[in-house]
Coordinates of C-alpha atoms in Angstrom, one line a residue:
M1 CA -41.7 285.5 -133.6
G2 CA -44.3 287.1 -135.8
V3 CA -47.1 284.6 -135.0
S4 CA -50.5 286.2 -134.4
G5 CA -54.2 285.7 -134.9
S6 CA -55.6 282.2 -135.1
P7 CA -52.1 280.4 -135.3
L8 CA -51.2 282.1 -132.0
D9 CA -54.5 281.0 -130.5
W10 CA -53.7 277.4 -131.6
F11 CA -50.4 277.5 -129.8
Q12 CA -51.9 279.0 -126.7
S13 CA -54.7 276.4 -126.7
Y14 CA -52.2 273.5 -127.2
M15 CA -49.9 274.6 -124.4
S16 CA -52.4 275.8 -121.8
N17 CA -54.3 273.9 -119.1
R18 CA -52.0 270.9 -119.0
H19 CA -51.9 268.5 -116.1
S20 CA -49.9 265.4 -115.2
R21 CA -50.5 262.5 -112.9
V22 CA -48.9 259.1 -112.1
N23 CA -50.6 255.7 -112.4
I24 CA -49.4 252.9 -110.1
D25 CA -51.4 249.6 -109.9
D26 CA -54.5 251.3 -111.4
T27 CA -54.3 254.1 -108.8
F28 CA -53.9 257.6 -110.0
S29 CA -52.1 260.4 -108.0
A30 CA -53.6 263.8 -107.7
A31 CA -53.3 265.9 -110.9
V32 CA -50.6 268.5 -110.9
S33 CA -50.7 271.6 -113.2
L34 CA -47.8 271.8 -115.7
D35 CA -46.4 275.3 -116.2
C36 CA -43.8 274.3 -118.8
G37 CA -42.9 271.4 -121.1
L38 CA -44.6 269.4 -123.9
A39 CA -45.9 265.9 -124.1
Q40 CA -43.1 263.5 -125.2
G41 CA -43.6 262.4 -128.7
S42 CA -46.1 265.1 -129.5
I43 CA -46.3 266.4 -133.1
M44 CA -45.6 269.9 -132.0
G45 CA -42.6 269.0 -129.9
P46 CA -39.8 269.4 -132.4
L47 CA -41.1 272.7 -133.7
S48 CA -41.8 274.1 -130.3
F49 CA -38.4 273.0 -129.0
T50 CA -36.7 274.7 -131.9
M51 CA -38.6 277.9 -131.2
Y52 CA -37.8 277.7 -127.5
T53 CA -34.0 277.3 -128.1
L54 CA -33.7 280.2 -130.6
P55 CA -31.8 282.4 -128.1
L56 CA -29.0 279.8 -128.1
G57 CA -27.8 280.9 -131.6
K58 CA -27.6 284.5 -130.5
I59 CA -25.5 283.5 -127.5
I60 CA -23.1 281.5 -129.6
R61 CA -22.7 284.1 -132.3
K62 CA -21.9 286.7 -129.6
H63 CA -18.8 284.7 -128.9
K64 CA -17.9 284.5 -132.6
L65 CA -18.2 280.7 -132.8
S66 CA -19.8 278.6 -135.4
Y67 CA -22.4 276.0 -134.5
H68 CA -24.7 273.2 -135.7
I69 CA -27.9 272.3 -133.8
Y70 CA -29.8 269.0 -134.3
A71 CA -32.7 268.6 -131.9
D72 CA -31.1 268.8 -128.4
D73 CA -27.5 268.2 -129.7
T74 CA -25.5 271.4 -130.0
Q75 CA -22.0 271.5 -131.5
L76 CA -19.7 274.5 -131.2
Y77 CA -16.6 274.8 -133.3
T78 CA -13.9 277.2 -134.1
A79 CA -10.4 277.2 -135.8
F80 CA -7.1 278.2 -134.4
N81 CA -3.5 278.2 -135.6
P82 CA -1.6 275.5 -133.6
K83 CA 1.7 277.3 -134.2
Q84 CA 0.5 280.4 -132.4
P85 CA -0.1 279.7 -128.6
Q86 CA -2.1 283.0 -128.2
D87 CA -4.5 282.0 -131.0
Q88 CA -5.0 278.6 -129.3
I89 CA -5.6 280.2 -125.9
A90 CA -8.1 282.7 -127.4
A91 CA -10.1 279.9 -129.0
I92 CA -10.2 277.9 -125.8
N93 CA -11.4 280.9 -123.9
R94 CA -14.1 281.7 -126.4
L95 CA -15.4 278.1 -126.0
Q96 CA -15.3 278.2 -122.2
N97 CA -17.0 281.5 -121.9
C98 CA -19.7 280.5 -124.4
I99 CA -20.4 277.3 -122.6
L100 CA -20.7 279.3 -119.3
D101 CA -23.2 281.6 -120.9
I102 CA -25.1 278.7 -122.3
Q103 CA -25.2 277.1 -118.9
C104 CA -26.6 280.3 -117.4
W105 CA -29.3 280.6 -120.1
M106 CA -30.3 276.9 -119.8
T107 CA -30.7 277.3 -116.0
H108 CA -33.0 280.3 -116.6
A109 CA -34.9 278.4 -119.3
K110 CA -35.4 275.4 -117.0
L111 CA -33.0 273.2 -119.0
K112 CA -29.9 271.3 -117.8
L113 CA -26.5 271.1 -119.4
N114 CA -25.1 267.6 -118.8
M115 CA -21.4 268.1 -118.5
E116 CA -20.9 264.3 -118.4
K117 CA -22.1 264.1 -122.0
T118 CA -20.1 267.1 -123.1
E119 CA -17.2 266.1 -125.4
F120 CA -14.2 268.2 -126.5
F121 CA -12.7 267.2 -129.9
V122 CA -9.6 268.6 -131.6
V123 CA -9.1 268.0 -135.3
G124 CA -5.7 268.6 -137.1
S125 CA -2.7 266.9 -138.7
S126 CA -0.8 264.2 -136.8
H127 CA 2.1 266.6 -136.4
N128 CA 0.1 269.4 -134.9
L129 CA -1.9 267.1 -132.7
K130 CA 1.2 265.9 -131.0
S131 CA 1.9 269.4 -129.6
N132 CA -1.8 269.9 -128.7
D133 CA -2.7 266.5 -127.1
A134 CA -3.1 268.0 -123.6
L135 CA -5.8 270.5 -124.5
S136 CA -8.9 270.6 -122.3
L137 CA -11.9 272.8 -121.5
R138 CA -12.5 274.2 -118.0
V139 CA -16.2 274.9 -117.4
G140 CA -16.9 275.9 -113.8
T141 CA -15.5 273.1 -111.7
T142 CA -15.6 270.6 -114.5
T143 CA -12.7 269.8 -116.8
V144 CA -13.4 268.2 -120.2
K145 CA -10.4 266.6 -121.8
S146 CA -10.0 266.2 -125.5
I147 CA -10.8 262.8 -127.0
N148 CA -9.5 261.0 -130.1
K149 CA -12.8 260.3 -131.8
V150 CA -16.4 261.4 -131.6
R151 CA -19.7 260.0 -132.9
N152 CA -21.8 262.6 -134.8
L153 CA -25.2 261.4 -136.0
G154 CA -23.9 257.9 -136.5
I155 CA -20.6 258.9 -138.2
I156 CA -17.4 258.4 -136.3
F157 CA -14.9 261.3 -136.8
D158 CA -11.3 260.7 -135.8
S159 CA -8.9 263.5 -134.9
T160 CA -7.1 263.4 -138.3
M161 CA -10.4 263.0 -140.2
S162 CA -9.0 260.0 -142.0
M163 CA -12.3 258.2 -141.4
S164 CA -10.5 255.1 -140.5
D165 CA -12.5 254.5 -137.3
H166 CA -15.7 255.0 -139.2
V167 CA -14.7 252.6 -142.0
N168 CA -13.6 249.9 -139.5
G169 CA -16.8 250.3 -137.5
L170 CA -19.0 250.2 -140.6
C171 CA -17.3 247.1 -142.0
R172 CA -17.6 245.4 -138.6
T173 CA -21.4 246.2 -138.4
L174 CA -22.1 245.1 -142.0
N175 CA -20.2 241.9 -141.7
H176 CA -22.3 241.0 -138.7
Q177 CA -25.5 241.8 -140.7
L178 CA -24.3 239.7 -143.7
R179 CA -23.6 236.8 -141.4
N180 CA -27.1 237.0 -140.0
I181 CA -28.6 237.1 -143.4
S182 CA -26.5 234.2 -144.6
R183 CA -28.1 232.0 -141.8
I184 CA -31.6 232.5 -143.3
R185 CA -30.5 232.7 -147.0
R186 CA -31.8 229.2 -147.8
Y187 CA -35.3 230.3 -146.9
L188 CA -35.2 233.4 -149.2
D189 CA -35.5 233.6 -152.9
E190 CA -33.2 235.9 -154.8
D191 CA -35.6 238.9 -155.0
N192 CA -36.4 238.8 -151.2
C193 CA -32.8 238.4 -150.3
H194 CA -32.1 241.5 -152.5
H195 CA -34.7 243.5 -150.5
V196 CA -33.2 242.4 -147.2
V197 CA -29.6 243.3 -148.2
R198 CA -30.8 246.7 -149.5
A199 CA -32.5 247.4 -146.2
L200 CA -29.8 246.2 -143.8
V201 CA -26.6 246.7 -145.9
S202 CA -26.9 249.1 -148.8
S203 CA -28.7 251.7 -146.8
R204 CA -25.8 251.8 -144.3
L205 CA -23.3 251.9 -147.1
D206 CA -25.0 255.0 -148.5
Y207 CA -25.6 256.8 -145.2
G208 CA -23.2 259.8 -144.9
N209 CA -21.0 258.3 -147.6
S210 CA -20.2 261.8 -149.0
L211 CA -17.9 262.2 -146.0
L212 CA -15.8 259.3 -147.5
A213 CA -14.7 261.5 -150.5
G214 CA -11.0 261.2 -151.0
I215 CA -10.3 258.5 -148.4
T216 CA -7.4 256.1 -149.1
E217 CA -7.7 253.2 -151.5
T218 CA -7.1 250.8 -148.6
H219 CA -10.3 252.1 -146.8
L220 CA -12.2 252.1 -150.1
K221 CA -11.3 248.5 -150.7
K222 CA -12.5 247.4 -147.3
I223 CA -15.9 248.8 -148.0
Q224 CA -15.9 247.5 -151.5
R225 CA -15.3 244.0 -150.2
I226 CA -18.5 244.4 -148.1
Q227 CA -20.5 245.3 -151.2
N228 CA -19.0 242.4 -153.1
K229 CA -19.9 240.0 -150.3
A230 CA -23.5 241.3 -150.3
A231 CA -23.8 240.7 -154.1
R232 CA -22.4 237.2 -153.7
L233 CA -24.9 236.5 -151.0
I234 CA -27.8 237.6 -153.2
F235 CA -26.8 235.4 -156.2
G236 CA -25.2 232.6 -154.2
I237 CA -22.0 232.7 -156.2
R238 CA -18.5 231.6 -155.1
R239 CA -15.8 233.9 -153.8
R240 CA -13.6 233.3 -156.8
D241 CA -16.2 234.3 -159.3
H242 CA -15.8 237.7 -161.0
I243 CA -18.2 240.2 -159.3
S244 CA -18.5 243.1 -161.8
P245 CA -21.2 241.5 -164.0
Y246 CA -23.3 240.8 -160.9
L247 CA -22.9 244.4 -159.6
T248 CA -24.1 245.6 -163.0
Q249 CA -27.0 243.3 -162.9
L250 CA -28.1 244.7 -159.6
H251 CA -27.5 248.2 -160.9
W252 CA -25.1 248.9 -158.0
L253 CA -22.4 251.5 -158.5
P254 CA -19.1 250.6 -156.9
V255 CA -18.4 252.3 -153.6
K256 CA -16.2 255.1 -155.0
Q257 CA -18.8 255.9 -157.6
R258 CA -21.5 255.9 -155.0
V259 CA -19.6 258.4 -153.0
N260 CA -19.1 260.6 -156.1
F261 CA -22.8 260.3 -156.9
K262 CA -23.8 261.6 -153.4
V263 CA -21.3 264.5 -153.7
L264 CA -22.6 265.5 -157.2
V265 CA -26.2 265.4 -155.9
L266 CA -25.2 267.8 -153.2
M267 CA -23.4 270.0 -155.7
Y268 CA -26.5 270.2 -157.9
Q269 CA -28.6 271.2 -154.9
C270 CA -26.1 273.9 -153.9
I271 CA -26.1 275.4 -157.4
N272 CA -29.9 275.3 -157.5
N273 CA -30.4 276.8 -154.0
S274 CA -31.9 273.7 -152.5
A275 CA -29.0 272.8 -150.2
P276 CA -28.3 274.2 -146.7
A277 CA -26.7 277.6 -146.7
Y278 CA -23.5 276.4 -145.0
L279 CA -22.9 274.1 -148.0
S280 CA -23.9 276.5 -150.7
E281 CA -21.5 279.2 -149.3
L282 CA -18.6 276.8 -149.9
I283 CA -18.9 277.0 -153.7
T284 CA -18.4 279.8 -156.2
L285 CA -19.3 280.1 -159.8
Y286 CA -16.3 280.6 -162.1
N287 CA -15.9 284.0 -163.7
T288 CA -13.6 284.0 -166.8
P289 CA -11.4 287.2 -166.9
D290 CA -12.4 289.6 -169.7
C291 CA -15.1 287.2 -170.9
T292 CA -16.9 290.1 -172.4
K293 CA -13.9 291.1 -174.6
R294 CA -12.9 287.7 -175.8
N295 CA -15.0 284.9 -177.2
L296 CA -13.8 282.1 -175.0
R297 CA -15.6 278.7 -174.9
S298 CA -15.4 278.7 -171.1
S299 CA -17.3 282.0 -170.9
K300 CA -20.4 280.1 -172.2
D301 CA -20.2 277.6 -169.4
I302 CA -22.3 279.2 -166.8
T303 CA -22.3 276.2 -164.5
R304 CA -18.5 275.9 -164.1
L305 CA -17.2 276.3 -160.6
T306 CA -14.1 277.8 -159.1
I307 CA -11.7 275.2 -157.6
P308 CA -9.8 276.7 -154.6
K309 CA -6.1 276.1 -154.3
T310 CA -4.8 273.9 -151.4
K311 CA -1.4 273.6 -149.9
R312 CA -1.7 270.0 -148.7
P313 CA -3.3 266.9 -150.1
V314 CA -5.7 266.7 -147.2
G315 CA -7.3 269.9 -148.4
D316 CA -8.3 268.3 -151.7
R317 CA -10.8 266.2 -149.7
G318 CA -12.7 269.3 -148.6
F319 CA -16.2 269.7 -150.1
S320 CA -15.2 273.1 -151.5
V321 CA -12.4 271.5 -153.5
Y322 CA -13.5 267.9 -154.2
G323 CA -17.0 268.9 -155.1
P324 CA -16.2 271.6 -157.7
R325 CA -13.5 269.4 -159.3
L326 CA -15.9 266.5 -159.7
W327 CA -18.6 268.9 -160.9
N328 CA -16.4 270.5 -163.6
S329 CA -15.5 267.1 -165.0
L330 CA -19.1 266.4 -166.0
P331 CA -20.5 267.2 -169.4
I332 CA -22.4 270.5 -169.6
S333 CA -25.6 268.7 -170.7
I334 CA -25.7 266.9 -167.3
R335 CA -24.8 270.0 -165.3
E336 CA -27.7 271.8 -166.9
A337 CA -30.3 269.1 -166.1
P338 CA -33.7 270.7 -165.6
S339 CA -34.5 268.8 -162.3
L340 CA -32.9 266.8 -159.6
Q341 CA -34.6 263.6 -160.7
V342 CA -33.3 264.0 -164.3
F343 CA -29.9 264.8 -162.9
K344 CA -29.8 261.7 -160.8
R345 CA -30.7 259.5 -163.8
Q346 CA -28.1 261.1 -166.0
I347 CA -25.3 261.1 -163.5
K348 CA -25.9 257.4 -162.7
T349 CA -25.8 256.5 -166.4
H350 CA -22.6 258.6 -166.7
L351 CA -20.9 256.9 -163.8
F352 CA -21.7 253.5 -165.1
E353 CA -20.2 254.4 -168.5
F354 CA -16.8 255.0 -166.9
L355 CA -16.6 251.8 -165.0

């Protein structure tokens, strides 16, 4: 991996001469030498595990699949045309063969693939899912059937990506938190109540909210009612009182603007090469035809992005479409902000002006 000299000696010293023993009722067992593994919770654990699992990416790429890895959670994904049975069969075979190769590598690397925790998830339109509802993966002697929803780092994805299950689960959790806070509200002053709500409610409203871009107004209103309820709890106002002045006093953007704020921050990071490559690859700078021959105003806008064309409304929710469309609607002065912190301040002021 290119590590040599003193850093290599540090790794060797850290991983060598390890022993383990068991303590029961103040009695220790005999020490056993450890030939592999790291101490749980060690500071070198995450980095060492990432280095140890590097061959996994090579195996997956060999089968022409895309993937995401987070700690010990590996996600394989591919696309197929549901109207072409051969394309579907080929995609399933690639996944099955890849998992078999991963299983062999893990056995050799002293790791274990837990098939009971392996999930198979198919995403598509409601019409296409009806004809593909019996899909399954066959790995050795184990059959993994497709499921309707899956949890990914705390976000619930449903098979049509409507985010309805996530919205319902989020509202249920936050209503529970607000009820708990309301029980102790009489013991809190306004400022402390604000801190508690931000920690337990606002943080969850903002977590992964860029995935809510383009969801239906019905789902947005559900989440907005949670935010309104949180503001009423802080100020102790009645349900019939108008909430907008209080949201402004708290300097809270409404839910839709909070979603747009997160998407725009990601767009700024993509353009300035500080976002993950898999996001930056989804956007393209706009090139005006014959801009050198004609003095067009748009040719001076070097931060303008290309908006891909989509055939269906669901495509407009994609980051490669929703993000550039939102970005191009901003004034050039904001798009050319010198730093991320300046951009965040300017974009929040801009979003408040259009409420």
